[in-house]
Amino acid sequence: MTQLITPDLVELDQNLGTSPEDVIRHLAGRVAANGRATEVEGLFADAFARESKTATGVPGGIAIPHCRSTAVTEATLAMARLSQPVNFGAKDGPADLIFFIAAPEGADQEHLKLLSKLARSLIKKDFTAALRAAATQAEVVELVEGALADKPASHAAAVPAGATAAAAGGSATGAPSAGISPADATAGADAPRAKRLVAVTACPTGIAHTYMAADSLVAAAKEMGVDLQVETQGSSGAKALDPAVIAAADAVIFAVDVDVRGKERFAGMPVINAPVKRGIDEPDKMVQEALAAAENPHARRVPHFGAEEQAEHEAEEKGEHIGQKLKKALLTGVSYMIPFVAGGGLLIALGFLMGGYLITKYADTIVLQNSLFNLPTQFPDNAWGPLGAYLGAVLFKIGALSLGFLVPALAGYIAYAIADRPGIAPGFVAGAVAGFMGAGFLGGIVGGLLAGYIAHVIGRLQVARWLRGLMPVVIIPLVASLVASGLMFVILGGPIVAITNGLNAWLSGLTGAGAIALGVILGLMMCFDLGGPVNKVAYSFAVAGLGAASMDNQAPWLIMAAVMASGMVPPLAMALASTVLNKKLFSLAEQENGKAAWLLGASFISEGAIPFAAADPLRVIPATMLGGAATGAISMAFGVGSKAPHGGLFVFFAIDNFLMFVVAIAVGTVITALSVIALKRWAVKKTVDTVEPVPVTV
């Protein structure tokens, strides 16, 4: 196994800049210069993207930027001791000891274990003091290798007086605890015992924060005389906590930035949920909160069905209001619905291509009565012959059946976002009811919200342990389906159908200025947040109407074309501006992103412009909205239609008036590109402090 760190990967008492970006870029360059990465920019981009998600500064003047990257050829550790500390987001101030961990995408377990062990060592004050006192790079390497050679410390805190001595030998990473047997777990309540806690730590990369949070929590628990055992769900593997240990625990701590694997094991337990970094910064407070929750009958508990609700809980703890929760549920429903729509819409478009636009009248008969060995004799005149008619009918029917899941999938996954797995069945049923009644897209939203909240409320009820197994598979689906779908049939469905029919009639009647105004509005929405909630509302509105489109009602096809064309403008415009018109206004990273944005834009992936908008939102977003509005207006004005919900230029065969579709996109792209260049040159220029360039030694 190759050496993780060498003297050439160590820098002592250097000024590497004033921001985490400067430091990470410099260390990425050093890794590449030592032949351990194929490129600097790719490694930097991956590391800085990880840093942007969660700051890697930890208490004690330490930062551990890290990532997995395809640019890395072998697991590497680079270290810098800064003469000018840099703020990496730790609560106690800037960091002067920087450890940059670069792991390949397919890093072997041995390397990952060593990197994780190093991260644990960094919370030991004697180790960091020795690093600060080291005089040479070789001495630093020797200290690091010594830390890696030590036996890994147990995560388990010392067991307080009164607990069995054997319990102290339990593994915090999930090894079976010799002292907590099933018999102990079910011992009589009369025997006094100290509080027992369990915890799970996990971060997106699973190299550093996962293990540092575990050790910090254990150390804090030990000082309080509390028995705490931790399961680390990291990159180097995870061994589940013994079920007897979980059963004997009074509360659980989830210090995680990702979903907890096997969360149902902790069903019904009082829970403290927070980001993994809080486990490093405030372990004592988390332990105290867990102890308080264990005594509080009204404390938050892990749902009986093991729902993955971490994101919701974190947001609630930060004061998330009902509007934000509603937005998350709707976006979840839309994101799960889109594959049904995209796949189904493209199949329908292919069916039209091969079987002609009148294949809708023949499809059912052809797929049921004909085959490849018995081709149809009756089919539309514009079909590609008998074989084209048969294949077109098959493709159309598969696509139509896929689109039939649009409303049930939307409702089902809105309910899933609110109540997790027990919400799926009631949501799908409520969505099916909405589709049956003709309530459409709006009915699916209402039905999904009803089903989700009803299932959520039922799932939070405190029930006897013997009944818990029936809750997610029988009781919750039964009651939530009955109530939500019953309300749709009896009370809500009729008014929603009337609203939907009125909206469809209004859209079908739009002509002239009204249609152009709608195109402008849709273009503005598609370019406002580039794949965010407003963009998704416009896109969902368009795809929801495709199922009702026909040769007699082409308005949904016009709307779909305007939405798709407008959504292609932002990435194409950023590509044009950053790679052709004026490269100097954009950073090297943006120029690289611009090259990729050509393909992303042509494919109708609006998110291709996000790196540009994130770096300069006040200039990029107004410019994209201006171009998108122009494209939407032109598309509607010239009657451009799209029978496919996705694919951009690659579904040309499904675009009516394809020439004007291209013209509309080109006009919007040029407008946005010129606008963003003008804004970058003349609008709201910032005063930039002169910073003396830092020599980068690689």
XYZ file of C-alpha atoms in Angstrom:
698
model
C 0.000 0.000 0.000
C 1.390 3.412 -0.988
C 2.314 6.070 1.566
C -0.598 8.421 2.299
C 1.576 11.415 3.110
C 5.130 12.376 2.188
C 7.265 15.430 3.038
C 6.474 16.854 -0.406
C 2.805 16.953 0.590
C 3.476 19.078 3.698
C 3.766 22.867 3.875
C 4.796 24.629 7.065
C 4.117 28.227 8.076
C 2.981 29.398 4.640
C 0.393 32.024 3.680
C -1.888 30.219 1.234
C -4.503 32.947 0.879
C -7.440 34.367 2.754
C -10.263 31.945 1.964
C -10.942 28.202 2.035
C -11.097 28.331 -1.765
C -7.510 29.603 -1.939
C -6.194 26.968 0.454
C -8.048 24.050 -1.141
C -6.969 25.050 -4.632
C -3.330 25.281 -3.509
C -3.375 21.882 -1.791
C -5.143 20.314 -4.787
C -2.281 21.643 -6.888
C 0.278 20.079 -4.571
C -1.501 16.713 -4.764
C -1.505 16.877 -8.569
C 2.130 18.007 -8.680
C 3.088 14.873 -6.773
C 1.462 12.689 -9.407
C -1.465 11.662 -7.217
C -4.170 13.401 -9.275
C -4.641 13.785 -12.998
C -5.769 17.422 -12.856
C -5.946 20.301 -10.411
C -9.270 21.840 -11.426
C -11.238 18.609 -11.275
C -9.920 17.799 -7.803
C -10.448 21.367 -6.615
C -14.016 21.419 -7.952
C -14.933 18.213 -6.123
C -13.300 19.332 -2.867
C -14.792 22.809 -2.939
C -18.237 21.394 -3.769
C -17.954 19.253 -0.621
C -16.803 22.296 1.360
C -19.783 24.282 0.101
C -22.207 21.709 1.480
C -20.802 21.703 5.016
C -17.892 23.719 6.355
C -15.030 21.427 7.406
C -13.585 23.558 10.185
C -13.637 21.897 13.605
C -12.808 23.200 17.085
C -9.140 23.648 17.903
C -8.016 25.607 14.846
C -8.308 22.622 12.490
C -9.918 22.140 9.092
C -10.260 18.904 7.153
C -11.380 19.623 3.590
C -11.917 16.304 1.860
C -13.564 14.656 -1.105
C -13.752 11.659 -3.379
C -12.771 12.518 -6.923
C -12.240 10.755 -10.216
C -9.189 12.989 -10.642
C -7.401 11.284 -7.720
C -5.263 8.302 -8.639
C -4.312 7.194 -5.113
C -5.495 8.058 -1.623
C -3.535 11.084 -0.463
C -3.172 13.341 2.539
C -1.747 16.860 2.145
C -1.116 19.074 5.154
C -0.517 22.793 5.600
C 0.342 24.754 8.733
C -0.724 28.292 7.923
C 1.070 31.453 8.978
C -2.210 33.304 8.362
C -5.182 31.273 9.687
C -8.218 30.970 7.420
C -11.856 30.731 8.478
C -13.217 27.278 7.569
C -16.457 27.756 9.502
C -15.522 26.487 12.974
C -17.281 28.224 15.853
C -14.078 28.933 17.762
C -12.387 30.826 14.932
C -10.102 30.328 11.938
C -7.915 27.275 11.335
C -4.151 27.082 11.062
C -3.822 23.298 10.662
C -5.279 22.126 7.367
C -5.475 18.465 6.399
C -6.635 17.898 2.832
C -7.885 14.343 2.258
C -8.169 13.304 -1.388
C -9.609 9.840 -2.005
C -10.223 8.137 -5.363
C -13.794 7.229 -6.256
C -12.919 3.561 -5.803
C -10.662 3.903 -2.767
C -9.890 0.597 -1.062
C -11.117 -0.017 2.463
C -7.644 -0.038 4.016
C -6.906 3.479 2.827
C -10.304 4.721 3.940
C -9.811 3.245 7.394
C -6.442 4.991 7.727
C -7.887 8.327 6.638
C -10.751 7.915 9.087
C -8.302 7.072 11.883
C -6.343 10.229 11.152
C -9.509 12.329 11.384
C -10.141 10.848 14.812
C -6.620 11.704 15.945
C -7.170 15.365 15.129
C -9.505 15.851 18.068
C -6.701 14.814 20.443
C -5.023 17.914 21.840
C -1.619 16.301 22.323
C -1.491 15.267 18.666
C -2.404 18.712 17.336
C 0.047 20.352 19.745
C 2.827 18.153 18.391
C 1.890 19.121 14.836
C 2.112 22.807 15.711
C 5.522 22.285 17.302
C 6.967 20.208 14.446
C 10.042 21.828 12.883
C 10.225 19.965 9.571
C 7.984 18.276 7.016
C 9.578 14.930 7.849
C 8.623 15.379 11.500
C 5.008 16.002 10.516
C 5.003 12.876 8.370
C 6.421 10.892 11.278
C 3.707 12.184 13.625
C 0.947 11.361 11.150
C 2.273 7.884 10.462
C 2.551 7.305 14.197
C -1.099 8.249 14.627
C -2.084 5.922 11.805
C -0.082 3.052 13.286
C -1.794 3.229 16.684
C -4.598 0.854 17.490
C -7.986 2.523 16.899
C -9.514 3.816 20.096
C -12.843 2.386 21.178
C -15.805 4.658 20.716
C -17.576 3.330 23.766
C -17.582 5.634 26.726
C -16.691 4.208 30.086
C -19.656 2.624 31.791
C -20.742 4.388 34.971
C -20.898 2.756 38.331
C -23.813 0.416 38.567
C -23.549 -0.858 34.996
C -21.983 -4.178 34.206
C -18.262 -4.032 33.709
C -18.512 -6.016 30.506
C -20.610 -3.295 28.920
C -17.551 -1.126 28.688
C -16.139 -3.474 26.103
C -18.952 -2.885 23.627
C -17.879 -1.484 20.312
C -19.147 1.964 19.486
C -19.044 1.116 15.830
C -21.689 -1.454 16.267
C -19.853 -4.546 17.533
C -21.959 -6.676 19.850
C -21.711 -5.486 23.406
C -20.703 -8.229 25.785
C -22.205 -6.453 28.771
C -25.676 -5.729 27.373
C -27.388 -8.956 26.629
C -31.016 -9.406 25.689
C -31.625 -10.446 29.269
C -30.103 -7.207 30.523
C -32.149 -5.246 28.041
C -35.371 -6.665 29.445
C -34.328 -6.603 33.085
C -36.857 -5.502 35.628
C -37.552 -1.791 35.920
C -36.937 -1.901 39.668
C -33.170 -2.236 39.224
C -31.697 1.293 39.069
C -29.254 1.903 36.264
C -27.504 4.763 34.573
C -28.833 6.228 31.350
C -27.757 4.526 28.160
C -27.629 6.240 24.793
C -26.925 5.122 21.249
C -25.934 7.275 18.301
C -25.417 7.148 14.560
C -22.976 9.452 12.789
C -22.721 9.871 9.025
C -21.584 12.508 6.552
C -21.824 12.609 2.737
C -18.207 11.609 2.148
C -17.910 9.325 5.150
C -14.199 9.874 5.687
C -13.654 12.491 8.382
C -16.706 14.059 10.046
C -18.421 10.711 10.583
C -15.683 9.455 12.881
C -14.774 12.749 14.526
C -18.409 13.258 15.562
C -18.491 9.725 17.003
C -15.368 10.274 19.106
C -16.519 13.712 20.271
C -19.902 12.377 21.393
C -18.300 9.470 23.215
C -15.817 11.754 24.961
C -18.609 14.096 26.073
C -20.707 11.179 27.329
C -17.750 9.775 29.248
C -17.281 13.061 31.110
C -20.954 12.945 32.116
C -20.812 9.319 33.204
C -23.160 8.161 30.467
C -22.886 4.913 28.520
C -22.925 5.888 24.830
C -22.387 3.547 21.896
C -22.037 4.840 18.348
C -22.595 3.314 14.937
C -20.451 5.061 12.338
C -21.945 4.795 8.855
C -18.826 5.801 6.945
C -16.938 4.948 3.793
C -14.778 2.342 5.477
C -17.830 0.283 6.320
C -20.319 0.165 9.160
C -21.136 -2.555 11.629
C -24.652 -2.253 12.976
C -25.266 -1.774 16.674
C -26.348 -4.916 18.484
C -30.181 -4.985 18.684
C -29.863 -5.648 22.420
C -27.840 -2.447 22.823
C -30.525 -0.480 20.961
C -33.311 -2.087 22.995
C -31.571 -1.136 26.257
C -30.953 2.484 25.222
C -33.056 5.354 26.529
C -32.599 7.655 23.516
C -30.785 7.913 20.210
C -28.672 10.681 18.681
C -28.539 11.062 14.901
C -25.585 13.290 13.992
C -25.949 12.909 10.246
C -25.971 14.793 6.954
C -27.405 11.841 5.008
C -30.184 9.335 5.557
C -29.671 6.918 8.413
C -29.446 3.380 7.099
C -31.767 1.035 8.962
C -33.551 3.800 10.832
C -36.484 1.515 11.599
C -34.299 -0.241 14.212
C -34.743 2.826 16.448
C -38.535 3.094 16.003
C -40.302 4.684 18.952
C -37.116 5.927 20.651
C -36.671 9.578 21.712
C -34.379 11.142 19.132
C -32.058 14.124 18.829
C -31.406 14.914 15.182
C -28.733 17.340 13.957
C -26.059 17.769 11.288
C -22.904 15.731 11.788
C -20.835 18.868 12.374
C -22.823 19.644 15.504
C -21.654 16.323 16.884
C -18.123 17.723 16.648
C -18.842 21.294 17.736
C -21.399 20.707 20.508
C -21.230 17.053 21.603
C -21.924 17.880 25.250
C -25.128 19.727 24.368
C -26.331 16.872 22.173
C -25.767 14.362 24.970
C -27.600 16.613 27.434
C -30.496 17.008 24.992
C -30.674 13.238 24.525
C -30.776 12.708 28.307
C -33.567 15.287 28.596
C -35.500 13.661 25.745
C -35.268 10.301 27.490
C -37.189 11.811 30.437
C -39.713 13.723 28.316
C -42.813 11.742 27.289
C -43.549 14.372 24.619
C -40.085 14.315 23.042
C -39.705 13.727 19.310
C -39.473 10.023 18.553
C -38.259 7.997 15.622
C -41.420 7.112 13.651
C -42.607 3.537 13.918
C -42.166 3.038 10.200
C -38.553 4.186 10.183
C -39.236 7.249 8.024
C -36.276 9.086 6.597
C -37.315 12.496 7.919
C -33.930 13.910 8.850
C -34.076 16.840 6.433
C -37.488 17.834 7.735
C -36.393 17.596 11.358
C -33.284 19.676 10.795
C -35.294 22.350 9.056
C -37.899 22.353 11.829
C -35.181 22.866 14.406
C -34.044 25.912 12.436
C -37.557 27.366 12.416
C -38.890 26.080 9.106
C -42.453 27.274 8.525
C -45.359 25.430 6.953
C -44.798 26.998 3.536
C -41.301 25.547 3.315
C -42.530 22.094 4.327
C -45.275 22.302 1.725
C -42.772 23.344 -0.947
C -40.520 20.379 -0.127
C -43.420 17.950 -0.375
C -44.557 19.335 -3.723
C -41.049 19.295 -5.173
C -40.581 15.706 -4.037
C -43.796 14.699 -5.777
C -42.781 16.472 -8.967
C -39.279 14.976 -8.973
C -40.625 11.422 -8.693
C -43.338 12.134 -11.259
C -40.979 13.458 -13.946
C -39.499 10.044 -14.964
C -42.999 8.750 -15.707
C -43.745 11.851 -17.741
C -40.403 12.101 -19.537
C -40.301 8.430 -20.510
C -43.974 8.276 -21.383
C -43.934 11.507 -23.348
C -40.955 10.471 -25.441
C -42.529 7.092 -26.176
C -45.723 8.794 -27.308
C -43.683 11.089 -29.531
C -41.950 8.081 -31.090
C -45.333 6.424 -31.537
C -46.570 9.471 -33.434
C -43.409 9.467 -35.550
C -43.804 5.836 -36.645
C -47.569 5.427 -36.559
C -48.756 8.895 -37.521
C -50.666 11.397 -35.400
C -53.923 9.472 -35.843
C -52.451 6.374 -34.209
C -54.468 7.265 -31.117
C -57.586 5.916 -32.855
C -55.981 2.629 -33.847
C -53.540 1.885 -31.012
C -55.775 -0.199 -28.731
C -57.022 -2.405 -31.539
C -53.574 -2.918 -33.069
C -51.745 -3.869 -29.842
C -54.471 -6.347 -28.840
C -55.191 -7.968 -32.198
C -51.884 -7.799 -34.074
C -48.256 -8.818 -33.605
C -44.937 -8.759 -35.446
C -46.113 -11.877 -37.278
C -49.584 -10.505 -37.939
C -49.124 -6.886 -38.925
C -52.209 -4.640 -39.144
C -53.944 -3.963 -42.428
C -55.849 -0.909 -41.211
C -53.828 2.031 -39.913
C -53.367 5.792 -40.464
C -52.300 6.868 -43.942
C -49.249 8.701 -42.602
C -47.854 5.690 -40.734
C -44.573 4.046 -41.784
C -46.394 1.112 -43.328
C -47.771 -1.931 -41.458
C -44.602 -2.435 -39.382
C -44.404 1.255 -38.508
C -48.073 1.241 -37.528
C -47.631 -1.761 -35.242
C -44.477 -0.462 -33.564
C -45.969 3.011 -33.344
C -49.070 1.627 -31.640
C -46.953 -0.311 -29.141
C -44.795 2.721 -28.352
C -47.803 4.999 -28.077
C -49.640 2.643 -25.762
C -46.650 2.135 -23.455
C -46.187 5.895 -23.307
C -49.871 6.514 -22.654
C -49.901 3.983 -19.823
C -46.792 5.617 -18.375
C -48.446 9.038 -18.511
C -51.432 7.478 -16.783
C -49.274 7.324 -13.650
C -48.691 11.090 -13.726
C -51.325 12.098 -11.185
C -51.096 8.968 -8.958
C -47.286 9.236 -8.856
C -47.450 12.946 -8.061
C -49.915 12.357 -5.227
C -48.166 9.228 -3.991
C -44.771 10.857 -3.652
C -46.133 14.066 -2.155
C -47.570 11.817 0.530
C -44.250 9.962 0.710
C -42.412 13.232 1.364
C -44.711 13.914 4.306
C -45.195 10.456 5.827
C -42.508 8.294 4.206
C -43.344 4.762 3.035
C -46.755 4.404 4.758
C -47.891 7.479 2.821
C -47.200 6.005 -0.618
C -50.234 3.712 -0.895
C -52.800 6.278 0.381
C -51.232 8.890 -1.878
C -51.392 6.711 -4.981
C -55.006 5.811 -4.226
C -55.979 9.459 -3.726
C -54.187 10.316 -6.978
C -56.015 7.552 -8.811
C -59.303 8.920 -7.482
C -58.353 12.394 -8.704
C -57.556 10.977 -12.146
C -60.800 8.993 -12.244
C -62.843 12.080 -11.406
C -60.994 14.264 -13.914
C -59.496 16.485 -11.217
C -56.108 16.238 -12.914
C -52.932 17.835 -11.654
C -54.618 19.983 -9.000
C -56.535 16.995 -7.678
C -53.308 15.011 -7.403
C -51.709 17.746 -5.312
C -54.689 18.008 -2.961
C -55.061 14.228 -2.671
C -51.357 13.739 -1.989
C -51.280 16.401 0.715
C -54.363 14.941 2.386
C -53.058 11.387 2.296
C -49.599 12.400 3.500
C -50.702 14.460 6.478
C -53.294 11.906 7.557
C -50.708 9.109 7.366
C -48.194 11.301 9.195
C -50.588 11.999 12.054
C -51.527 8.342 12.424
C -47.874 7.280 12.334
C -47.009 9.545 15.267
C -49.593 7.967 17.554
C -48.139 6.117 20.532
C -49.312 2.518 20.284
C -48.462 -0.687 22.086
C -45.301 -2.440 20.945
C -47.258 -5.471 19.648
C -49.276 -3.163 17.373
C -46.284 -1.359 15.842
C -45.681 -4.021 13.204
C -49.206 -3.583 11.842
C -49.046 0.211 11.658
C -47.061 0.692 8.424
C -48.521 -2.205 6.434
C -52.171 -2.291 7.511
C -53.466 0.449 9.782
C -51.872 3.567 8.271
C -52.557 2.667 4.602
C -56.117 1.576 5.404
C -57.189 4.598 7.437
C -55.324 7.195 5.378
C -56.638 5.791 2.069
C -60.184 5.710 3.400
C -60.149 9.252 4.764
C -58.184 10.982 1.974
C -59.907 9.273 -0.951
C -63.284 9.515 0.769
C -62.871 13.273 1.093
C -61.879 13.476 -2.577
C -65.015 11.601 -3.670
C -67.498 13.203 -1.293
C -66.361 16.810 -0.859
C -63.287 18.025 -2.731
C -63.301 16.275 -6.090
C -66.242 18.135 -7.646
C -64.929 21.692 -7.066
C -61.437 20.714 -8.220
C -62.839 19.181 -11.422
C -64.706 22.420 -12.127
C -61.524 24.483 -11.619
C -59.496 22.123 -13.816
C -62.058 22.191 -16.629
C -62.230 25.972 -16.482
C -58.449 26.280 -16.621
C -58.204 23.901 -19.573
C -60.933 25.789 -21.435
C -59.153 29.105 -20.835
C -55.828 27.741 -22.057
C -57.402 26.180 -25.135
C -58.943 29.517 -26.028
C -55.759 31.544 -25.734
C -54.747 33.187 -28.994
C -52.798 36.231 -30.073
C -51.671 38.524 -27.257
C -52.983 36.189 -24.558
C -50.868 33.291 -25.789
C -47.798 35.502 -26.095
C -48.294 36.805 -22.530
C -48.529 33.237 -21.283
C -45.277 32.452 -23.115
C -43.575 35.400 -21.404
C -44.767 34.264 -17.963
C -43.663 30.673 -18.539
C -40.268 31.865 -19.827
C -39.722 34.025 -16.752
C -40.644 31.143 -14.436
C -38.377 28.648 -16.193
C -35.365 30.972 -15.878
C -35.976 32.359 -12.409
C -34.376 29.614 -10.313
C -32.997 27.110 -12.865
C -34.523 23.853 -11.719
C -35.818 25.197 -8.413
C -39.414 25.434 -7.163
C -40.619 28.121 -9.580
C -39.032 26.341 -12.544
C -40.612 23.059 -11.457
C -44.061 24.644 -11.137
C -43.921 25.864 -14.738
C -42.598 22.533 -15.991
C -45.171 20.521 -14.011
C -47.945 22.743 -15.320
C -46.821 21.968 -18.874
C -46.385 18.216 -18.559
C -49.627 17.811 -16.641
C -51.540 18.977 -19.706
C -49.920 16.639 -22.205
C -52.318 13.827 -21.400
C -55.261 15.988 -22.508
C -53.639 17.211 -25.741
C -55.039 16.161 -29.108
C -55.263 17.430 -32.671
C -58.390 19.346 -31.606
C -56.739 20.738 -28.442
C -53.153 21.645 -29.206
C -52.717 24.246 -26.438
C -50.857 21.796 -24.136
C -48.333 21.094 -26.912
C -47.759 24.835 -27.402
C -47.227 25.336 -23.678
C -44.812 22.414 -23.520
C -42.744 23.831 -26.372
C -42.557 27.277 -24.771
C -41.455 25.757 -21.456
C -38.816 23.513 -22.999
C -37.404 26.228 -25.274
C -37.195 28.746 -22.421
C -35.538 26.228 -20.130
C -32.799 25.623 -22.695
C -31.805 29.297 -22.859
C -29.856 29.755 -19.563
C -27.185 27.036 -20.063
C -26.824 27.777 -23.786
C -26.455 31.504 -23.096
C -23.855 30.939 -20.377
C -21.974 28.631 -22.723
C -22.037 31.234 -25.486
C -20.912 34.057 -23.202
C -18.141 32.150 -21.386
C -16.629 30.187 -24.269
C -17.177 32.411 -27.320
C -18.137 36.039 -26.723
C -16.013 37.156 -23.754
C -14.000 34.527 -21.904
C -12.115 37.101 -19.808
C -15.221 37.966 -17.787
C -15.443 34.389 -16.512
C -13.146 32.333 -14.298
C -11.339 29.261 -15.584
C -13.808 27.056 -13.732
C -16.734 28.878 -15.360
C -15.149 28.501 -18.780
C -14.916 24.750 -18.188
C -18.520 24.686 -17.026
C -19.438 26.628 -20.151
C -18.107 23.874 -22.382
C -20.351 21.336 -20.660
C -23.295 23.761 -20.715
C -23.547 23.499 -24.528
C -24.665 19.879 -24.281
C -26.726 20.441 -21.136
C -28.613 23.283 -22.773
C -29.215 21.363 -25.982
C -30.652 18.549 -23.850
C -32.992 20.882 -21.899
C -31.157 20.668 -18.572
C -31.567 24.153 -17.097
C -29.355 23.251 -14.135
C -26.344 23.632 -16.439
C -26.452 27.370 -15.679
C -26.490 26.966 -11.886
C -22.685 27.333 -11.401
C -22.866 30.713 -13.128
C -25.949 31.857 -11.212
C -24.499 30.729 -7.888
C -21.325 32.741 -8.476
C -23.078 35.905 -9.683
C -26.865 35.707 -9.121
C -27.628 39.435 -9.339
C -26.334 39.607 -12.911
C -26.987 36.107 -14.277
C -30.594 35.559 -13.156
C -32.058 38.818 -14.558
C -30.237 38.185 -17.834
C -31.571 34.624 -18.123
C -35.114 35.753 -17.319
C -34.938 38.374 -20.067
C -33.865 35.818 -22.666
C -36.319 33.198 -21.428
C -39.248 35.609 -21.665
C -38.326 36.444 -25.267
C -38.047 32.762 -26.184
C -41.387 31.877 -24.578
C -43.130 34.730 -26.383
C -41.689 33.814 -29.807
C -42.515 30.135 -29.337
C -46.162 30.857 -28.489
C -46.519 33.548 -31.162
C -45.457 31.193 -33.971
C -47.427 28.186 -32.718
C -44.468 25.949 -31.918
C -45.637 22.688 -30.344
C -43.887 19.837 -28.564
C -45.364 16.392 -28.069
C -42.342 15.377 -25.971
C -41.861 16.678 -22.407
C -38.069 16.532 -22.471
C -35.062 16.055 -24.693
C -34.477 19.505 -26.183
C -33.068 19.492 -29.702
C -32.744 15.706 -29.630
C -36.525 15.219 -29.917
C -36.759 17.278 -33.110
C -39.169 14.726 -34.562
C -41.718 15.594 -31.861
C -41.534 19.378 -32.445
C -44.057 21.129 -34.676
C -42.487 24.074 -36.532
C -38.989 23.001 -35.521
C -37.352 25.894 -37.397
C -39.092 28.509 -35.238
C -38.347 26.406 -32.159
C -34.638 26.799 -32.965
C -35.054 30.485 -33.818
C -36.817 31.175 -30.518
C -34.033 29.463 -28.566
C -31.319 31.258 -30.541
C -32.882 34.687 -29.968
C -33.247 34.116 -26.235
C -29.721 32.729 -25.997
C -28.170 35.756 -27.694
C -30.226 38.203 -25.604
C -29.167 36.528 -22.357
C -25.515 36.198 -23.355
C -25.226 39.862 -24.353
C -27.141 40.958 -21.264
C -24.955 39.051 -18.825
C -21.799 40.379 -20.492
C -23.136 43.943 -20.282
C -24.104 43.525 -16.634
C -20.735 42.030 -15.725
C -18.969 44.964 -17.387
C -20.992 47.878 -16.117
C -23.477 46.927 -13.399
C -22.805 46.991 -9.642
C -19.070 46.645 -9.748
C -17.590 45.611 -6.434
C -14.571 47.207 -4.846
C -11.912 44.535 -4.712
C -9.157 44.788 -2.168
C -5.712 44.361 -3.627
C -4.339 41.073 -2.393
C -0.747 40.254 -2.978
C -0.615 37.011 -4.954
C 0.507 34.009 -2.987
C 3.230 31.992 -4.647
C 2.017 28.446 -5.185
C 4.744 25.891 -4.914
C 3.891 22.692 -6.700
